[in-house]
């Protein structure tokens, strides 16, 4: 009985330790934050309005524990639907200290509809990742026990917003592992520079510029996947995203901010 009790305590402490290691001090985000974006696609060297995106953060409960729920919706408009229809809904649930717990992505892109689902748990200092992808009624499942922290595409964004970039130097790399619904992939985020950027809402922000990259070919040549512009203040709000897609390129421009946690001290010029 005593041995079982000690074992239970060990597993509990081990799980908590893993959670603590995979978490971050949330200094940037508060429930009620809403960010609205305009989407643009490049079509034959012309940028055209393509749709909208909205990201919200709210409080929720997951398995009886108070948590944060982040939703990101991306929709193309009817004109673009004729060429390429997109209806993406992403949801992630994290603990209050941003530990990933659950992720779901429902993606209707063109004629293809997929559902990715990831469940995270922690035991003995390990991150346990159960994920699955459903496509055309067929579901592929995968189970991984990882010695490192694993994130999804929303929880890593939340974590990155809580990083302190004061001492970052151009070219500095941030390495992390991300669950995609099919596998756990190693990802690289690179800090590029500081740059002033005039957003679609007419406000000019001082921004930190990061790149999500992948390495392709035998030479492992660096390929830009997404470029992020985030405000150089304690909110670290994404104000612009440049996405390099297989069929071209797209951009997301911030148009409205509600419920930001800190004053926008990165504003260089009001509209």
JSON list of N, CA and C in Angstrom, two decimals, residues 233-235 260-267:
[
{"chain": "A", "resi": 233, "resn": "UNK", "atom": "N", "xyz": [5.81, 45.30, -27.85]},
{"chain": "A", "resi": 233, "resn": "UNK", "atom": "CA", "xyz": [5.36, 45.73, -26.53]},
{"chain": "A", "resi": 233, "resn": "UNK", "atom": "C", "xyz": [4.98, 44.46, -25.76]},
{"chain": "A", "resi": 234, "resn": "UNK", "atom": "N", "xyz": [4.40, 44.59, -24.59]},
{"chain": "A", "resi": 234, "resn": "UNK", "atom": "CA", "xyz": [4.13, 43.42, -23.76]},
{"chain": "A", "resi": 234, "resn": "UNK", "atom": "C", "xyz": [2.97, 42.57, -24.27]},
{"chain": "A", "resi": 235, "resn": "UNK", "atom": "N", "xyz": [2.19, 43.10, -25.23]},
{"chain": "A", "resi": 235, "resn": "UNK", "atom": "CA", "xyz": [1.10, 42.29, -25.82]},
{"chain": "A", "resi": 235, "resn": "UNK", "atom": "C", "xyz": [1.61, 41.31, -26.87]},
{"chain": "A", "resi": 260, "resn": "UNK", "atom": "N", "xyz": [-7.02, 43.93, -25.43]},
{"chain": "A", "resi": 260, "resn": "UNK", "atom": "CA", "xyz": [-5.59, 43.72, -25.22]},
{"chain": "A", "resi": 260, "resn": "UNK", "atom": "C", "xyz": [-5.23, 43.94, -23.75]},
{"chain": "A", "resi": 261, "resn": "UNK", "atom": "N", "xyz": [-4.29, 43.17, -23.28]},
{"chain": "A", "resi": 261, "resn": "UNK", "atom": "CA", "xyz": [-3.97, 43.15, -21.85]},
{"chain": "A", "resi": 261, "resn": "UNK", "atom": "C", "xyz": [-3.19, 44.39, -21.41]},
{"chain": "A", "resi": 262, "resn": "UNK", "atom": "N", "xyz": [-2.28, 44.87, -22.25]},
{"chain": "A", "resi": 262, "resn": "UNK", "atom": "CA", "xyz": [-1.40, 45.98, -21.89]},
{"chain": "A", "resi": 262, "resn": "UNK", "atom": "C", "xyz": [-1.58, 47.15, -22.86]},
{"chain": "A", "resi": 263, "resn": "UNK", "atom": "N", "xyz": [-1.17, 48.36, -22.46]},
{"chain": "A", "resi": 263, "resn": "UNK", "atom": "CA", "xyz": [-1.19, 49.49, -23.40]},
{"chain": "A", "resi": 263, "resn": "UNK", "atom": "C", "xyz": [-0.33, 49.20, -24.63]},
{"chain": "A", "resi": 264, "resn": "UNK", "atom": "N", "xyz": [-0.75, 49.74, -25.77]},
{"chain": "A", "resi": 264, "resn": "UNK", "atom": "CA", "xyz": [-0.03, 49.51, -27.03]},
{"chain": "A", "resi": 264, "resn": "UNK", "atom": "C", "xyz": [1.12, 50.51, -27.15]},
{"chain": "A", "resi": 265, "resn": "UNK", "atom": "N", "xyz": [2.17, 50.27, -26.39]},
{"chain": "A", "resi": 265, "resn": "UNK", "atom": "CA", "xyz": [3.32, 51.19, -26.39]},
{"chain": "A", "resi": 265, "resn": "UNK", "atom": "C", "xyz": [4.16, 51.08, -27.65]},
{"chain": "A", "resi": 266, "resn": "UNK", "atom": "N", "xyz": [3.84, 50.12, -28.51]},
{"chain": "A", "resi": 266, "resn": "UNK", "atom": "CA", "xyz": [4.58, 49.96, -29.77]},
{"chain": "A", "resi": 266, "resn": "UNK", "atom": "C", "xyz": [4.06, 50.89, -30.86]},
{"chain": "A", "resi": 267, "resn": "UNK", "atom": "N", "xyz": [2.99, 51.63, -30.58]},
{"chain": "A", "resi": 267, "resn": "UNK", "atom": "CA", "xyz": [2.43, 52.51, -31.60]},
{"chain": "A", "resi": 267, "resn": "UNK", "atom": "C", "xyz": [3.41, 53.66, -31.87]}
]
